[in-house]
Amino acid sequence: MDRLQTPIEYLKGVGPNRANLLKQELNIHTFQDLLHFFPNRYIDRSTFYKIKDLPRNTSEVQIKGRIIDVKIIHQKKGKRLLAVFFDGENQMELVWFRGHQWIKENLKKNTTYVIFGRINWYSNRPGMPHPEMETLENFEKGFSKNLQAVYPSSDKLISKGISQKVIIKTMEELFNSFKNPFMETLPEDLRSKYLLIDKNTAIKNIHFPESQKILTAAQNRLKYEELFFIQLQLLMKNHQRKQKIKGFVFEKVGNHFNNFFNKHLPFELTEAQKRVVREIRKDIGNGHQMNRLLQGDVGSGKTIVALMLMLIAADNNFQSCLMAPTEILAKQHFQSIKSLIGDLDISIAILTGSTKKIERAEIAKKLTSGNLNILIGTHAVIEEKVKFENLGLVVVDEQHRFGVAQRAKLWGKNTIPPHVLVMSATPIPRTLAMSVYGDLDISVIDELPPGRKKVKTLHRYDKNRLKVFKFIADEIQKGRQIYVVYPLIKESEKMDYKDLMDGYESIARAFPPPMYHISIMHGQMAAKDKDYEMQRFINKQTQIMVATTVIEVGVNVPNASVMVIESAERFGLSQLHQLRGRVGRGNDQSYCILMSSHKLSTEAKTRLETMTTTTDGFKIAEVDLKLRGPGDIMGTQQSGVLDLKIADIIKDNEWLKNARSDAIALLREDPQLEVQKNMPIRQTLAKMKAYQNIWNYIS
Ligand code: ADP
Ligand code: MG
């Protein structure tokens, strides 16, 4: 048996109680798990302070000395334990608020200790609450005399006695009993390509670094290894899916598609749209199930691509379903698709939360009898009771609003899973997309339809509001329409509406009837009221739409050419970009005006500057990623792939790219991993439980 798989309770000093805690709190079950439990930082243990030289702040310090007195102080709120610590010249107090008895019994006088912890200053006297202590003798026996690892922990672990010291001791115990535990996981050629140190040296030094230099080498080695195996697994998973999961073959391009393409398509497709249609057609004709992410900036024309695909499905007697995140958006898709297909012999219906019972029954009948080609709707379309006669294609718009689980539900709606096209207007930098959606194929529409004028983006301070109002009035004079958006982070909270309502009033004062009419829209309005207001705006009965971010996604009113964003500093970058995407949809020069106060954080400044200097969604996404980190980028949390132990998707971007291209090259050269030099990879994969199924497939 592989000794690394030994249950953690068999390690000396651990036992069943601690083992349970390690399992529950840190997910450490085996020796291997413990060795792969990596520190999140390191502290310098080579420097000893004298009490008189302690820095006047609360940094962590290390001091050598003896305990000369111990006493318990009784207070109103319980007692505390005080020890007087003497470094040969000066004294300071060590304090404990819990665990007195044990500490009191174990503290030895006349023994030299090394204490470590954060200093507290009580007026001019330094103290140290809950120091880590160890006898000088033990300290000198320990592994880490320069840099000491600090491990992630939890309150529960600490209160149950699993301190940093215990973790370090446990780790030492493991290394003492077990020399060079690991077999090498990376082949020689990859290691020498990047001068990576061997696995055992890396693991030893990640826990007990001998120097900063070798620590860095250890980190690099382990980061590369982690990213490499993730990429390899993703690529193999994707490959396996294509091999194993059958998909419908849409072999025909028939009347529906041809009629549309020849007679109804209102414009020439962009080169990018044509390329994507070709990529998708290859997918749906090869007998495998398509799982494709279609990325395209706002306004790049994803809908038409989806429609053409749905027409091909209809040509092959399959039904399609298009799912949108909001009711407004579903309706818009329904209307625009209806007008695009005109008199084509295609039946479509819309199903949302507010669809009446009678209509629902009608739709259900048509769906199961196969008399409905395209169903458009919100989450309502994936409910259990919605049954299709022969669903062949699912299009999910604005993917970040849907969870992975919801997408998975769709798979069950036919005997063979339907093809899935996920459309996203939140551009994710390619490298991140690769690691998060590594098991999806990716198409990108990286070109806007011709003739679009770039949206001019300006940043204005609140005190210039009158000038901005004047500008709005001029644009309205020219026949254009205006959005004014207020930040409302939590749509549910009444308090937040104050900004919106105050704003509405001041705009209503500046733009009074009968000359002007104003619409208002926010998340707490009933769907039919939102609809009504939207419709008035679309019909040009109102010139200004005052709204919250409910209009962020998808709304398409080509005549609206000015987007004013109030308190723009309070919005995230991707939100600002989405909002700006609401204008610039027609032929007129459009504007986005970012209003803010003078007080701006550095981050807010960066966001506003980014918006005024670029309209490229991918560039914006890169900046966003740098500012916020990948965990916050919508939709990536649930992926699970970002659960990295040591690498960082942003900081280690270069490693990620290298790891990915190496994994691709490897699978191209040796798809079955049979070549002798690749045995370490094969053996490593075989041990990765989560991917046992892949292993079964390749072996
Ligand atoms: P998004 O990718 O943001 O969903 P849409 O599909 O809503 O974009 O398209 C935005 C607008 O551009 C729509 O009005 C659509 O009809 C139009 N459009 C799409 N493709 C083209 C094209 N090739 N040429 C001109 N206009 C186009
Ligand atoms: Mg869209």
Tab-separated table of N, CA and C in Angstrom, residues 569-684:
chain	number	residue	atom	x	y	z
A	569	GLU	N	-18.587	55.725	-9.079
A	569	GLU	CA	-17.505	55.114	-8.301
A	569	GLU	C	-17.989	53.914	-7.497
A	570	ARG	N	-19.297	53.806	-7.348
A	570	ARG	CA	-19.810	52.689	-6.556
A	570	ARG	C	-20.074	51.422	-7.370
A	571	PHE	N	-19.885	51.507	-8.654
A	571	PHE	CA	-20.121	50.328	-9.498
A	571	PHE	C	-18.825	49.572	-9.775
A	572	GLY	N	-18.960	48.305	-9.970
A	572	GLY	CA	-17.822	47.504	-10.423
A	572	GLY	C	-17.596	47.714	-11.913
A	573	LEU	N	-16.412	47.356	-12.363
A	573	LEU	CA	-16.060	47.586	-13.769
A	573	LEU	C	-16.961	46.835	-14.742
A	574	SER	N	-17.240	45.589	-14.443
A	574	SER	CA	-18.010	44.832	-15.428
A	574	SER	C	-19.432	45.376	-15.504
A	575	GLN	N	-19.922	45.868	-14.368
A	575	GLN	CA	-21.246	46.494	-14.365
A	575	GLN	C	-21.250	47.768	-15.204
A	576	LEU	N	-20.234	48.591	-15.020
A	576	LEU	CA	-20.143	49.825	-15.805
A	576	LEU	C	-20.108	49.496	-17.296
A	577	HIS	N	-19.345	48.479	-17.615
A	577	HIS	CA	-19.217	48.102	-19.022
A	577	HIS	C	-20.550	47.602	-19.584
A	578	GLN	N	-21.254	46.801	-18.788
A	578	GLN	CA	-22.572	46.328	-19.217
A	578	GLN	C	-23.531	47.491	-19.430
A	579	LEU	N	-23.509	48.422	-18.479
A	579	LEU	CA	-24.415	49.567	-18.588
A	579	LEU	C	-24.091	50.386	-19.832
A	580	ARG	N	-22.824	50.624	-20.056
A	580	ARG	CA	-22.434	51.395	-21.235
A	580	ARG	C	-22.895	50.687	-22.515
A	581	GLY	N	-22.939	49.371	-22.452
A	581	GLY	CA	-23.370	48.599	-23.615
A	581	GLY	C	-24.827	48.836	-24.006
A	582	ARG	N	-25.590	49.498	-23.137
A	582	ARG	CA	-26.989	49.805	-23.469
A	582	ARG	C	-27.074	50.910	-24.506
A	583	VAL	N	-26.033	51.711	-24.655
A	583	VAL	CA	-26.055	52.752	-25.697
A	583	VAL	C	-25.049	52.384	-26.782
A	584	GLY	N	-25.081	53.142	-27.862
A	584	GLY	CA	-24.194	52.822	-28.976
A	584	GLY	C	-24.756	51.707	-29.825
A	585	ARG	N	-26.073	51.527	-29.769
A	585	ARG	CA	-26.698	50.427	-30.501
A	585	ARG	C	-27.324	50.908	-31.805
A	586	GLY	N	-27.393	52.210	-31.970
A	586	GLY	CA	-27.949	52.739	-33.216
A	586	GLY	C	-26.840	53.387	-34.028
A	587	ASN	N	-27.222	54.267	-34.943
A	587	ASN	CA	-26.218	54.880	-35.808
A	587	ASN	C	-25.699	56.213	-35.275
A	588	ASP	N	-26.300	56.711	-34.197
A	588	ASP	CA	-25.894	58.026	-33.693
A	588	ASP	C	-24.679	57.920	-32.793
A	589	GLN	N	-23.936	59.013	-32.708
A	589	GLN	CA	-22.849	59.066	-31.731
A	589	GLN	C	-23.461	58.932	-30.335
A	590	SER	N	-22.934	58.007	-29.555
A	590	SER	CA	-23.471	57.807	-28.210
A	590	SER	C	-22.464	58.216	-27.148
A	591	TYR	N	-22.991	58.464	-25.951
A	591	TYR	CA	-22.157	58.957	-24.853
A	591	TYR	C	-22.446	58.190	-23.581
A	592	CYS	N	-21.408	57.997	-22.802
A	592	CYS	CA	-21.585	57.452	-21.465
A	592	CYS	C	-20.944	58.452	-20.510
A	593	ILE	N	-21.728	58.967	-19.574
A	593	ILE	CA	-21.199	59.972	-18.653
A	593	ILE	C	-21.156	59.393	-17.245
A	594	LEU	N	-19.951	59.311	-16.718
A	594	LEU	CA	-19.766	58.749	-15.381
A	594	LEU	C	-19.723	59.885	-14.382
A	595	MET	N	-20.726	59.975	-13.523
A	595	MET	CA	-20.771	61.030	-12.515
A	595	MET	C	-20.164	60.490	-11.220
A	596	SER	N	-19.352	61.325	-10.569
A	596	SER	CA	-18.830	60.880	-9.275
A	596	SER	C	-18.551	62.079	-8.397
A	597	SER	N	-18.339	61.828	-7.122
A	597	SER	CA	-17.923	62.896	-6.233
A	597	SER	C	-16.413	63.076	-6.402
A	598	HIS	N	-15.856	64.063	-5.704
A	598	HIS	CA	-14.418	64.293	-5.809
A	598	HIS	C	-13.616	63.261	-5.039
A	599	LYS	N	-14.256	62.741	-3.976
A	599	LYS	CA	-13.527	61.782	-3.147
A	599	LYS	C	-13.532	60.411	-3.817
A	600	LEU	N	-12.361	59.989	-4.291
A	600	LEU	CA	-12.306	58.704	-4.973
A	600	LEU	C	-11.160	57.867	-4.425
A	601	SER	N	-11.432	56.617	-4.170
A	601	SER	CA	-10.343	55.730	-3.765
A	601	SER	C	-9.470	55.452	-4.986
A	602	THR	N	-8.270	54.950	-4.741
A	602	THR	CA	-7.369	54.653	-5.866
A	602	THR	C	-8.024	53.654	-6.802
A	603	GLU	N	-8.698	52.689	-6.198
A	603	GLU	CA	-9.325	51.666	-7.021
A	603	GLU	C	-10.426	52.256	-7.881
A	604	ALA	N	-11.234	53.121	-7.273
A	604	ALA	CA	-12.324	53.746	-8.025
A	604	ALA	C	-11.754	54.571	-9.172
A	605	LYS	N	-10.658	55.272	-8.892
A	605	LYS	CA	-10.017	56.060	-9.947
A	605	LYS	C	-9.605	55.159	-11.104
A	606	THR	N	-8.990	54.043	-10.761
A	606	THR	CA	-8.569	53.103	-11.808
A	606	THR	C	-9.758	52.640	-12.634
A	607	ARG	N	-10.859	52.359	-11.955
A	607	ARG	CA	-12.042	51.887	-12.692
A	607	ARG	C	-12.549	52.946	-13.661
A	608	LEU	N	-12.676	54.180	-13.162
A	608	LEU	CA	-13.220	55.233	-14.015
A	608	LEU	C	-12.271	55.541	-15.169
A	609	GLU	N	-10.972	55.536	-14.876
A	609	GLU	CA	-9.996	55.782	-15.936
A	609	GLU	C	-10.038	54.702	-17.011
A	610	THR	N	-10.162	53.460	-16.546
A	610	THR	CA	-10.237	52.353	-17.498
A	610	THR	C	-11.431	52.547	-18.426
A	611	MET	N	-12.551	52.944	-17.843
A	611	MET	CA	-13.759	53.130	-18.645
A	611	MET	C	-13.591	54.247	-19.669
A	612	THR	N	-12.902	55.334	-19.279
A	612	THR	CA	-12.792	56.446	-20.229
A	612	THR	C	-11.731	56.184	-21.288
A	613	THR	N	-10.846	55.214	-21.045
A	613	THR	CA	-9.783	55.011	-22.023
A	613	THR	C	-9.995	53.805	-22.938
A	614	THR	N	-10.882	52.888	-22.575
A	614	THR	CA	-11.075	51.758	-23.485
A	614	THR	C	-12.527	51.306	-23.532
A	615	THR	N	-12.911	50.744	-24.676
A	615	THR	CA	-14.243	50.146	-24.781
A	615	THR	C	-14.131	48.639	-25.013
A	616	ASP	N	-12.906	48.157	-24.956
A	616	ASP	CA	-12.668	46.737	-25.217
A	616	ASP	C	-12.988	45.902	-23.979
A	617	GLY	N	-14.056	45.135	-24.080
A	617	GLY	CA	-14.526	44.359	-22.935
A	617	GLY	C	-13.478	43.426	-22.352
A	618	PHE	N	-12.609	42.907	-23.202
A	618	PHE	CA	-11.597	41.985	-22.690
A	618	PHE	C	-10.540	42.715	-21.875
A	619	LYS	N	-10.168	43.909	-22.350
A	619	LYS	CA	-9.202	44.699	-21.578
A	619	LYS	C	-9.808	45.064	-20.223
A	620	ILE	N	-11.074	45.448	-20.257
A	620	ILE	CA	-11.747	45.834	-19.022
A	620	ILE	C	-11.805	44.648	-18.062
A	621	ALA	N	-12.077	43.490	-18.617
A	621	ALA	CA	-12.134	42.299	-17.775
A	621	ALA	C	-10.779	41.987	-17.133
A	622	GLU	N	-9.702	42.244	-17.868
A	622	GLU	CA	-8.361	42.003	-17.299
A	622	GLU	C	-8.127	42.917	-16.104
A	623	VAL	N	-8.477	44.193	-16.272
A	623	VAL	CA	-8.288	45.139	-15.164
A	623	VAL	C	-9.163	44.719	-13.981
A	624	ASP	N	-10.388	44.351	-14.288
A	624	ASP	CA	-11.334	43.932	-13.268
A	624	ASP	C	-10.780	42.758	-12.462
A	625	LEU	N	-10.241	41.828	-13.198
A	625	LEU	CA	-9.671	40.637	-12.581
A	625	LEU	C	-8.527	41.005	-11.652
A	626	LYS	N	-7.709	41.949	-12.108
A	626	LYS	CA	-6.582	42.372	-11.269
A	626	LYS	C	-7.086	43.071	-10.018
A	627	LEU	N	-8.129	43.889	-10.157
A	627	LEU	CA	-8.627	44.632	-9.005
A	627	LEU	C	-9.358	43.732	-8.019
A	628	ARG	N	-10.105	42.790	-8.526
A	628	ARG	CA	-10.999	42.058	-7.632
A	628	ARG	C	-10.602	40.637	-7.327
A	629	GLY	N	-9.805	40.039	-8.178
A	629	GLY	CA	-9.485	38.632	-7.979
A	629	GLY	C	-10.558	37.754	-8.590
A	630	PRO	N	-10.190	36.547	-8.938
A	630	PRO	CA	-11.089	35.702	-9.726
A	630	PRO	C	-12.326	35.229	-8.975
A	631	GLY	N	-12.218	35.131	-7.642
A	631	GLY	CA	-13.359	34.623	-6.892
A	631	GLY	C	-14.604	35.470	-7.062
A	632	ASP	N	-14.383	36.750	-7.332
A	632	ASP	CA	-15.507	37.662	-7.424
A	632	ASP	C	-16.092	37.757	-8.818
A	633	ILE	N	-15.327	37.354	-9.791
A	633	ILE	CA	-15.837	37.455	-11.147
A	633	ILE	C	-17.042	36.543	-11.245
A	634	MET	N	-18.127	37.121	-11.684
A	634	MET	CA	-19.384	36.396	-11.607
A	634	MET	C	-19.301	35.044	-12.283
A	635	GLY	N	-19.847	34.077	-11.596
A	635	GLY	CA	-19.952	32.769	-12.224
A	635	GLY	C	-18.757	31.873	-11.967
A	636	THR	N	-17.667	32.447	-11.538
A	636	THR	CA	-16.515	31.568	-11.379
A	636	THR	C	-16.512	30.865	-10.022
A	637	GLN	N	-17.286	31.395	-9.070
A	637	GLN	CA	-17.244	30.796	-7.742
A	637	GLN	C	-17.682	29.342	-7.765
A	638	GLN	N	-18.749	29.087	-8.532
A	638	GLN	CA	-19.306	27.745	-8.449
A	638	GLN	C	-18.484	26.733	-9.238
A	639	SER	N	-17.513	27.195	-9.956
A	639	SER	CA	-16.843	26.279	-10.864
A	639	SER	C	-16.035	25.224	-10.118
A	640	GLY	N	-15.534	25.587	-8.938
A	640	GLY	CA	-14.764	24.611	-8.184
A	640	GLY	C	-13.351	24.448	-8.698
A	641	VAL	N	-13.149	24.824	-9.943
A	641	VAL	CA	-11.831	24.634	-10.538
A	641	VAL	C	-10.821	25.591	-9.913
A	642	LEU	N	-11.349	26.703	-9.400
A	642	LEU	CA	-10.433	27.705	-8.861
A	642	LEU	C	-9.996	27.388	-7.440
A	643	ASP	N	-10.339	26.227	-6.985
A	643	ASP	CA	-9.983	25.831	-5.646
A	643	ASP	C	-8.520	25.405	-5.639
A	644	LEU	N	-7.648	26.368	-5.794
A	644	LEU	CA	-6.230	26.062	-5.931
A	644	LEU	C	-5.549	26.070	-4.575
A	645	LYS	N	-4.592	25.179	-4.398
A	645	LYS	CA	-3.893	25.097	-3.123
A	645	LYS	C	-2.734	26.066	-3.052
A	646	ILE	N	-2.080	26.289	-4.158
A	646	ILE	CA	-0.889	27.130	-4.079
A	646	ILE	C	-0.782	28.152	-5.196
A	647	ALA	N	-1.249	27.823	-6.385
A	647	ALA	CA	-1.130	28.772	-7.489
A	647	ALA	C	-2.209	29.840	-7.394
A	648	ASP	N	-1.980	30.953	-8.049
A	648	ASP	CA	-2.912	32.063	-8.071
A	648	ASP	C	-3.156	32.403	-9.543
A	649	ILE	N	-4.414	32.286	-9.938
A	649	ILE	CA	-4.750	32.433	-11.360
A	649	ILE	C	-4.228	33.742	-11.948
A	650	ILE	N	-4.239	34.801	-11.163
A	650	ILE	CA	-3.808	36.085	-11.718
A	650	ILE	C	-2.303	36.248	-11.644
A	651	LYS	N	-1.779	36.079	-10.429
A	651	LYS	CA	-0.346	36.311	-10.272
A	651	LYS	C	0.464	35.279	-11.041
A	652	ASP	N	-0.057	34.092	-11.161
A	652	ASP	CA	0.712	33.031	-11.818
A	652	ASP	C	0.235	32.747	-13.229
A	653	ASN	N	-0.259	33.818	-13.812
A	653	ASN	CA	-0.780	33.723	-15.171
A	653	ASN	C	0.191	33.104	-16.167
A	654	GLU	N	1.460	33.486	-16.062
A	654	GLU	CA	2.458	32.953	-16.992
A	654	GLU	C	2.610	31.444	-16.808
A	655	TRP	N	2.648	31.026	-15.561
A	655	TRP	CA	2.737	29.593	-15.290
A	655	TRP	C	1.529	28.876	-15.860
A	656	LEU	N	0.363	29.524	-15.723
A	656	LEU	CA	-0.866	28.912	-16.222
A	656	LEU	C	-0.783	28.691	-17.728
A	657	LYS	N	-0.327	29.728	-18.420
A	657	LYS	CA	-0.223	29.604	-19.882
A	657	LYS	C	0.747	28.493	-20.265
A	658	ASN	N	1.899	28.480	-19.595
A	658	ASN	CA	2.882	27.441	-19.886
A	658	ASN	C	2.309	26.052	-19.610
A	659	ALA	N	1.675	25.931	-18.449
A	659	ALA	CA	1.142	24.621	-18.067
A	659	ALA	C	0.128	24.145	-19.097
A	660	ARG	N	-0.708	25.075	-19.542
A	660	ARG	CA	-1.724	24.689	-20.516
A	660	ARG	C	-1.096	24.270	-21.847
A	661	SER	N	-0.146	25.061	-22.331
A	661	SER	CA	0.398	24.688	-23.639
A	661	SER	C	1.219	23.396	-23.535
A	662	ASP	N	1.856	23.174	-22.394
A	662	ASP	CA	2.573	21.906	-22.210
A	662	ASP	C	1.604	20.725	-22.189
A	663	ALA	N	0.462	20.924	-21.531
A	663	ALA	CA	-0.514	19.831	-21.453
A	663	ALA	C	-1.078	19.515	-22.837
A	664	ILE	N	-1.325	20.567	-23.615
A	664	ILE	CA	-1.835	20.347	-24.976
A	664	ILE	C	-0.806	19.591	-25.803
A	665	ALA	N	0.453	20.042	-25.708
A	665	ALA	CA	1.513	19.393	-26.481
A	665	ALA	C	1.659	17.932	-26.071
A	666	LEU	N	1.586	17.710	-24.772
A	666	LEU	CA	1.736	16.342	-24.277
A	666	LEU	C	0.663	15.425	-24.859
A	667	LEU	N	-0.598	15.881	-24.804
A	667	LEU	CA	-1.686	15.025	-25.275
A	667	LEU	C	-1.626	14.836	-26.789
A	668	ARG	N	-1.035	15.793	-27.473
A	668	ARG	CA	-0.903	15.643	-28.917
A	668	ARG	C	0.146	14.567	-29.231
A	669	GLU	N	1.259	14.625	-28.494
A	669	GLU	CA	2.351	13.683	-28.765
A	669	GLU	C	2.060	12.283	-28.250
A	670	ASP	N	1.429	12.255	-27.094
A	670	ASP	CA	1.279	10.963	-26.424
A	670	ASP	C	-0.104	10.885	-25.774
A	671	PRO	N	-1.157	10.793	-26.619
A	671	PRO	CA	-2.522	10.899	-26.085
A	671	PRO	C	-2.861	9.811	-25.067
A	672	GLN	N	-2.252	8.643	-25.190
A	672	GLN	CA	-2.574	7.576	-24.252
A	672	GLN	C	-1.598	7.540	-23.070
A	673	LEU	N	-0.669	8.471	-23.051
A	673	LEU	CA	0.366	8.498	-22.006
A	673	LEU	C	1.070	7.138	-21.888
A	674	GLU	N	1.612	6.714	-22.994
A	674	GLU	CA	2.256	5.403	-23.022
A	674	GLU	C	3.776	5.498	-23.056
A	675	VAL	N	4.274	6.646	-23.475
A	675	VAL	CA	5.717	6.798	-23.615
A	675	VAL	C	6.374	6.730	-22.237
A	676	GLN	N	7.483	6.009	-22.166
A	676	GLN	CA	8.144	5.763	-20.893
A	676	GLN	C	8.377	7.037	-20.079
A	677	LYS	N	8.876	8.080	-20.735
A	677	LYS	CA	9.217	9.289	-19.974
A	677	LYS	C	7.993	9.925	-19.320
A	678	ASN	N	6.802	9.613	-19.824
A	678	ASN	CA	5.593	10.212	-19.262
A	678	ASN	C	4.952	9.368	-18.164
A	679	MET	N	5.621	8.292	-17.766
A	679	MET	CA	5.062	7.442	-16.718
A	679	MET	C	4.745	8.198	-15.436
A	680	PRO	N	5.603	9.144	-15.013
A	680	PRO	CA	5.250	9.874	-13.781
A	680	PRO	C	3.886	10.551	-13.894
A	681	ILE	N	3.565	11.071	-15.056
A	681	ILE	CA	2.278	11.744	-15.236
A	681	ILE	C	1.148	10.728	-15.166
A	682	ARG	N	1.358	9.630	-15.846
A	682	ARG	CA	0.337	8.592	-15.864
A	682	ARG	C	0.057	8.090	-14.445
A	683	GLN	N	1.137	7.857	-13.706
A	683	GLN	CA	0.954	7.358	-12.344
A	683	GLN	C	0.286	8.395	-11.450
A	684	THR	N	0.634	9.635	-11.639
A	684	THR	CA	0.034	10.683	-10.818
A	684	THR	C	-1.461	10.791	-11.101
